[in-house]
C-alpha positions as MATLAB code, in Angstrom:
seq = 'MVVKVKHESDVHMIINTQLPTTALGTPLTMILTKGTKSGVYGDVDSLAEDYDETTNVYKQAAAIWEIPSYTSPIEIMACTDDVRHTPGDVVIAKDGSVVAADDVEPGIITGIKSHLYDGVIYVLLDDAFTSDEVQKLSDFLYDQQRLMLVVQVRTLEDLQTLQKHVATYQTTKSILTNTTGFLVEEGNYSVDNAAGYAASNVPTDWQHIGNLPEFGPMPDLTIDDYEIVRDLRGITVVNKAGDNMLLQGKALANNYIDQFVHVNLVGDAIENGVQKWSNNHNFPNYNDDSIDSIKQTIIAVCDSYVAMGVLDKQADGTSAIVTVPKRANVSQLDVNNRKLKNVSVQVKIADDIDEIELTLNVTL';
ca = [
      43.615  -56.280   11.970;
      46.255  -54.326   13.903;
      49.318  -53.382   11.882;
      52.150  -51.683   13.716;
      53.984  -48.998   11.787;
      57.706  -49.777   11.670;
      60.611  -47.373   11.989;
      64.353  -47.724   11.715;
      66.311  -48.245   14.914;
      68.850  -50.707   16.260;
      67.167  -50.553   19.652;
      63.963  -52.551   19.902;
      61.467  -51.536   22.549;
      57.706  -51.542   22.884;
      57.858  -47.738   23.080;
      59.694  -46.132   20.193;
      62.064  -43.249   19.697;
      61.648  -39.803   18.194;
      63.095  -39.408   14.729;
      65.287  -36.465   13.716;
      63.508  -33.113   13.748;
      63.352  -30.267   11.246;
      65.625  -27.231   11.254;
      62.906  -25.414   13.207;
      63.164  -27.868   16.091;
      60.797  -30.498   17.421;
      57.077  -29.878   16.816;
      55.363  -30.748   20.092;
      51.822  -30.413   18.742;
      50.152  -31.471   15.503;
      46.928  -30.212   13.931;
      45.139  -32.469   11.465;
      43.034  -30.815    8.797;
      41.559  -31.442    5.385;
      43.537  -28.595    3.875;
      46.007  -28.858    1.022;
      49.352  -28.090    2.647;
      51.343  -30.088    5.200;
      54.439  -28.858    6.952;
      56.168  -27.707   10.116;
      55.666  -24.016   10.898;
      57.550  -21.824   13.330;
      55.178  -18.868   13.633;
      51.827  -17.490   12.502;
      53.379  -15.450    9.705;
      54.802  -18.485    7.917;
      51.606  -20.428    8.614;
      49.478  -17.644    7.114;
      51.128  -18.236    3.734;
      49.315  -21.584    3.548;
      46.427  -21.098    6.009;
      45.166  -17.545    6.319;
      43.638  -15.912    9.372;
      40.116  -17.061    8.486;
      40.941  -20.763    8.765;
      40.485  -22.888   11.863;
      44.040  -24.175   11.471;
      45.421  -20.650   11.793;
      43.202  -19.877   14.791;
      44.111  -23.118   16.548;
      47.835  -22.628   15.956;
      47.608  -19.007   17.110;
      45.971  -20.197   20.345;
      48.854  -22.633   20.913;
      51.508  -19.958   20.294;
      49.507  -17.619   22.515;
      50.973  -19.547   25.455;
      54.269  -17.797   26.376;
      56.037  -21.038   27.274;
      55.244  -22.627   23.916;
      58.102  -21.649   21.612;
      58.229  -24.840   19.544;
      57.015  -25.255   15.977;
      53.641  -26.802   15.121;
      53.155  -29.566   12.595;
      50.155  -29.248   10.254;
      49.053  -32.467    8.577;
      46.640  -32.233    5.648;
      44.550  -35.376    5.185;
      42.485  -36.212    2.139;
      39.103  -37.893    1.868;
      40.698  -40.612   -0.256;
      40.486  -44.169    1.017;
      43.421  -46.474    0.316;
      42.513  -50.038   -0.616;
      45.128  -52.755   -0.127;
      44.444  -56.294   -1.344;
      44.488  -58.698    1.550;
      44.381  -62.488    1.858;
      42.735  -64.444   -0.942;
      40.240  -67.076    0.190;
      38.738  -69.766   -2.015;
      35.214  -70.605   -0.862;
      33.697  -74.094   -0.933;
      31.805  -73.267   -4.107;
      35.062  -72.397   -5.830;
      34.574  -68.654   -5.782;
      37.551  -66.487   -4.972;
      37.189  -63.784   -2.350;
      39.965  -61.234   -1.826;
      40.025  -59.303    1.436;
      40.176  -55.545    1.081;
      42.058  -53.668    3.788;
      40.621  -50.149    3.842;
      42.695  -47.246    5.167;
      40.950  -43.869    5.514;
      42.783  -40.702    4.550;
      43.158  -39.551    8.158;
      45.289  -42.651    8.860;
      47.307  -42.337    5.660;
      48.069  -38.754    6.583;
      49.447  -39.401   10.049;
      51.066  -42.835    9.843;
      54.386  -41.525    8.497;
      54.591  -38.887   11.230;
      54.238  -40.902   14.420;
      57.859  -40.261   15.401;
      58.261  -36.565   14.651;
      58.451  -35.664   18.345;
      54.804  -34.627   18.624;
      53.133  -35.110   22.003;
      49.558  -33.955   21.335;
      47.388  -34.339   18.226;
      44.536  -31.885   17.668;
      41.841  -31.811   14.986;
      39.946  -29.091   13.228;
      36.206  -29.476   12.638;
      36.548  -31.056    9.190;
      36.475  -34.684   10.304;
      33.493  -36.946   10.813;
      32.858  -38.918   13.985;
      33.745  -42.121   12.129;
      37.084  -40.692   10.996;
      37.922  -39.542   14.523;
      37.116  -42.975   15.930;
      39.311  -44.700   13.346;
      42.165  -42.329   14.185;
      41.699  -43.022   17.884;
      41.842  -46.782   17.266;
      44.944  -46.449   15.104;
      46.912  -44.320   17.572;
      45.945  -46.668   20.402;
      47.204  -49.669   18.437;
      50.486  -47.854   17.799;
      50.680  -46.522   21.386;
      51.786  -43.212   19.922;
      50.619  -39.642   20.479;
      47.895  -38.271   22.757;
      44.746  -37.492   20.772;
      42.759  -34.538   22.122;
      39.351  -34.405   20.432;
      37.220  -31.270   20.664;
      33.514  -32.102   20.924;
      30.648  -29.625   20.760;
      27.863  -31.424   22.647;
      27.396  -33.860   25.499;
      25.976  -36.323   22.984;
      29.172  -36.151   20.924;
      31.229  -36.749   24.050;
      29.081  -39.736   25.001;
      29.461  -41.243   21.529;
      33.247  -40.851   21.548;
      33.643  -42.126   25.099;
      31.538  -45.209   24.410;
      33.641  -46.088   21.386;
      36.960  -45.494   23.140;
      35.965  -47.425   26.265;
      34.854  -50.342   24.078;
      37.993  -50.450   21.911;
      40.762  -49.437   24.313;
      40.507  -52.321   26.750;
      43.931  -54.006   26.838;
      44.964  -53.968   30.490;
      48.707  -53.898   29.887;
      48.760  -50.637   27.896;
      47.520  -47.097   28.437;
      44.747  -45.274   26.613;
      45.483  -42.148   24.600;
      42.257  -40.385   23.573;
      40.515  -37.651   25.526;
      37.422  -35.594   24.763;
      37.323  -31.836   25.380;
      33.839  -30.272   25.466;
      34.056  -26.735   24.102;
      31.845  -24.389   22.119;
      32.597  -23.583   18.493;
      34.859  -20.566   18.157;
      36.601  -21.150   21.483;
      40.188  -22.400   21.396;
      40.769  -23.399   25.003;
      41.647  -26.943   23.926;
      44.540  -25.557   21.867;
      45.636  -23.305   24.748;
      45.684  -26.338   27.025;
      47.642  -28.540   24.609;
      50.213  -25.808   24.073;
      50.632  -25.319   27.799;
      50.887  -29.035   28.597;
      53.348  -29.693   25.765;
      55.674  -26.934   26.933;
      55.414  -27.591   30.677;
      56.352  -31.186   31.408;
      55.239  -32.600   33.792;
      51.694  -31.217   33.819;
      48.469  -32.771   35.050;
      45.758  -31.372   32.793;
      43.445  -30.900   35.777;
      45.843  -28.265   37.066;
      45.858  -26.184   33.878;
      43.938  -22.960   34.309;
      43.390  -19.274   33.595;
      44.697  -19.418   30.043;
      43.625  -16.718   27.561;
      40.822  -18.714   25.923;
      39.592  -20.337   29.135;
      35.998  -19.773   30.174;
      33.156  -22.118   31.164;
      31.002  -23.297   28.282;
      27.706  -21.341   28.292;
      24.545  -23.111   29.452;
      26.300  -26.049   31.097;
      24.608  -26.963   34.362;
      25.978  -28.664   37.472;
      24.362  -31.878   36.260;
      26.090  -31.462   32.893;
      29.465  -31.125   34.599;
      28.794  -34.358   36.471;
      27.992  -36.100   33.195;
      31.276  -34.846   31.725;
      33.113  -36.027   34.842;
      31.506  -39.471   34.717;
      32.434  -39.776   31.043;
      36.051  -38.914   31.957;
      35.810  -35.879   29.669;
      37.315  -32.416   29.952;
      35.792  -28.947   29.937;
      36.589  -25.598   31.527;
      34.924  -24.962   34.881;
      35.076  -22.192   37.467;
      36.887  -23.449   40.564;
      37.038  -20.874   43.357;
      37.144  -18.055   40.829;
      39.744  -19.658   38.582;
      38.888  -21.056   35.156;
      40.369  -24.554   35.384;
      39.981  -27.841   33.551;
      37.461  -30.187   35.155;
      39.864  -33.137   35.216;
      42.804  -34.603   33.359;
      41.751  -38.093   32.321;
      41.816  -40.084   29.113;
      38.426  -41.473   28.137;
      39.134  -45.078   29.093;
      41.224  -45.883   32.159;
      44.167  -43.600   32.945;
      45.303  -39.999   33.195;
      46.543  -38.062   30.173;
      49.891  -37.317   31.811;
      50.502  -41.013   32.517;
      50.361  -41.921   28.838;
      52.431  -38.885   27.848;
      55.079  -39.522   30.467;
      55.434  -43.222   29.654;
      56.011  -42.315   26.007;
      58.464  -39.533   26.834;
      60.569  -41.771   29.070;
      60.455  -44.723   26.693;
      61.397  -42.536   23.752;
      64.252  -40.943   25.681;
      65.675  -44.298   26.780;
      65.632  -45.703   23.279;
      67.020  -42.492   21.830;
      69.803  -42.479   24.404;
      70.786  -46.083   23.733;
      70.641  -45.510   19.980;
      72.977  -42.512   20.338;
      75.285  -44.657   22.480;
      75.414  -47.158   19.621;
      75.945  -44.407   17.048;
      78.889  -42.982   18.998;
      80.796  -46.258   19.383;
      82.626  -47.439   16.270;
      83.145  -50.963   17.564;
      81.598  -51.657   20.976;
      83.151  -54.932   22.059;
      80.706  -57.535   23.275;
      81.927  -57.545   26.872;
      80.786  -56.577   30.364;
      82.230  -53.064   30.021;
      80.057  -52.291   26.980;
      77.002  -53.841   28.595;
      77.529  -51.803   31.752;
      78.015  -48.652   29.669;
      74.590  -49.226   28.113;
      73.148  -49.674   31.602;
      74.673  -46.410   32.795;
      73.300  -44.632   29.722;
      69.795  -45.788   30.620;
      70.220  -44.741   34.252;
      71.431  -41.286   33.192;
      68.296  -40.807   31.084;
      66.080  -41.869   33.970;
      67.977  -39.584   36.370;
      67.077  -36.620   34.154;
      63.385  -37.509   34.273;
      63.471  -37.831   38.052;
      64.931  -34.321   38.138;
      62.087  -33.113   35.900;
      59.485  -34.684   38.190;
      58.226  -37.144   35.573;
      59.631  -40.172   37.416;
      59.672  -41.022   41.105;
      62.723  -42.585   42.715;
      62.757  -46.286   43.470;
      62.699  -47.517   47.062;
      66.509  -47.718   47.023;
      66.789  -44.088   45.914;
      67.778  -44.808   42.312;
      65.873  -43.543   39.290;
      65.452  -46.968   37.719;
      66.116  -50.634   38.266;
      68.075  -51.707   35.199;
      68.868  -55.375   34.752;
      71.415  -56.475   32.152;
      72.935  -59.898   31.458;
      76.527  -60.816   32.181;
      78.615  -61.500   29.101;
      79.297  -65.030   30.354;
      75.543  -65.741   30.384;
      74.897  -64.595   26.809;
      74.495  -67.382   24.266;
      77.082  -67.695   21.537;
      74.282  -67.395   18.987;
      73.353  -63.922   20.303;
      77.025  -62.937   20.317;
      77.418  -64.105   16.726;
      74.279  -62.164   15.747;
      75.514  -59.122   17.722;
      72.303  -58.894   19.719;
      72.019  -57.919   23.382;
      68.801  -59.279   24.839;
      67.156  -59.462   28.256;
      67.739  -55.837   29.224;
      64.902  -54.706   31.482;
      64.136  -51.265   32.884;
      61.768  -50.678   35.780;
      60.676  -47.101   36.467;
      57.914  -45.457   38.474;
      55.842  -42.743   36.839;
      55.245  -39.895   39.305;
      51.741  -39.116   40.584;
      50.349  -35.829   41.834;
      47.452  -34.663   44.023;
      44.091  -34.014   42.371;
      41.570  -34.314   45.205;
      41.983  -33.357   48.837;
      39.742  -34.726   51.574;
      39.864  -32.954   54.903;
      37.891  -32.586   58.089;
      37.196  -29.172   59.578;
      36.714  -29.143   63.357;
      35.097  -25.966   64.615;
      34.880  -24.924   68.280;
      32.192  -22.378   69.161;
];
């Protein structure tokens, strides 16, 4: 059973808005652990008070802050092993026995479900979680269409197991997939380097991330192994013309990492912009002027993402095709209920170049 987590907003979209951030700013990355302390940390010194230098959490966070462009805080979410049981539907069988459904929620879901709208872009894990827990988290985040889950795996077999599960579960054609697998040896924090870089350099295609401090090819991987990783849509560090780069930038099912991230960023920004428009108007009259003002707010948001390179312009040169109803065409029932419906926004997510095919003609 898929249960969408709700949040408070007067603007109702499929993609939801970021909630207010802490005094430290917006945490762009989150690390899940089975530690005892949760919080938003601004530097390694404050983090060390709860997670000392010997912990994976500290080492992962340090690798994120090792990236010069990453100046944002990091959110640490401690998850327990506890499983929450919620009574479900009661069914009376033919023999008269009563069977009550039991909805089971693992601790990793309980830990993250109240933090889907903190502004985080990438979710990372330490090594404390089982494969089953990681798969349940992947399913949950896919159902919510929130956050990009970057899972570090230690072996090709682990990558194959994760990819098979994700490709089986994340199959809805109308939405994007949001789990990727990063093959990396224990003690190497290139996955955290990469997440920190991508979060602080939007737009970024993960395939074009390279030469970061922790980057180096995984020992003992062969050419055939790299092809297996590629076919599984996984990620690992590989030497490309002398540069340590990521093999590719794909999610494990059917799209690129940046596509999911960018769709969420734009959707969040549009809803946030319209919500702020509503907050800043004491009594927006239900007329064509107010409706057009909402339209212009949406266009302004989209213009900013075209300037960033996240969106491409439409064929007519605009950043978005925004369709709003005329006041005269709105039903009196919607006016009485103070609801504006049938607002549609069409945008084009930008693409980049990953592979180049060329022909070399040589004259002797």
